[in-house]
Amino acid sequence: MRKAEQALIEQLEARFREVTRLLYTTSIPASVLDAELMPMMAEDVTFTDPWQKGGGKETYRKGAAGFHCMFRFDFDIFQLNVQLEPDGKSGRAIVDGVMNLKQFAWLYTYPLRTLLVYDFTLQRGEDGGEVLPLIHAHEEMWSFGDMIANVPGVGALYDRFRSAFSVGFLAASALCGRLKQST
């Protein structure tokens, strides 16, 4: 990889750390989101998570502001990687980490392992110098199983269910194997 491309990727990785901080640190006011985040959103930006899917910059802006208004979250980043397409004009950022719901932080912080994917094209900043991502898609992926497992009290029951299901599945697999061998 050329030095210039490596420097660009490092710059983009820092930018996506900041995008993730802005989006998932819900103590940040909507006015800051409008000023710092929304210029990086394409008019056709889409948001997808296991519960919802929507599109358009204004819808995205309202959703982000509502998320910040209703919930108390932050996000611990474990890994972040930016890959550019061969044309060098677009790419994808993948962020692996934990969303921490702190709605009732005095009682419990609810961790949810999460993958974030941002698809983007590159644009020049207003000054014409800095290269900025223009985000066209933001996908948030997390497991319903993890969500259930992290609910206090319910998680232990779910863990027992998973263990029992595993035993049943392995027994059914062994039976299936025997039946196939006999035919």
PDB file of C-alpha atoms in Angstrom, residues 33 69 86 94 115 138 169:
ATOM      1  CA  LEU A  33     -24.883  16.245  15.558  1.00  0.00           C
ATOM      2  CA  CYS A  69     -33.110  12.310  23.381  1.00  0.00           C
ATOM      3  CA  PRO A  86      -9.923  -0.282  -6.037  1.00  0.00           C
ATOM      4  CA  ILE A  94     -16.526  -1.640   9.896  1.00  0.00           C
ATOM      5  CA  LEU A 115     -21.094  -4.335  14.490  1.00  0.00           C
ATOM      6  CA  HIS A 138     -25.176   2.959   8.117  1.00  0.00           C
ATOM      7  CA  PHE A 169     -29.806 -30.736  18.444  1.00  0.00           C
TER       8      PHE A 169
END
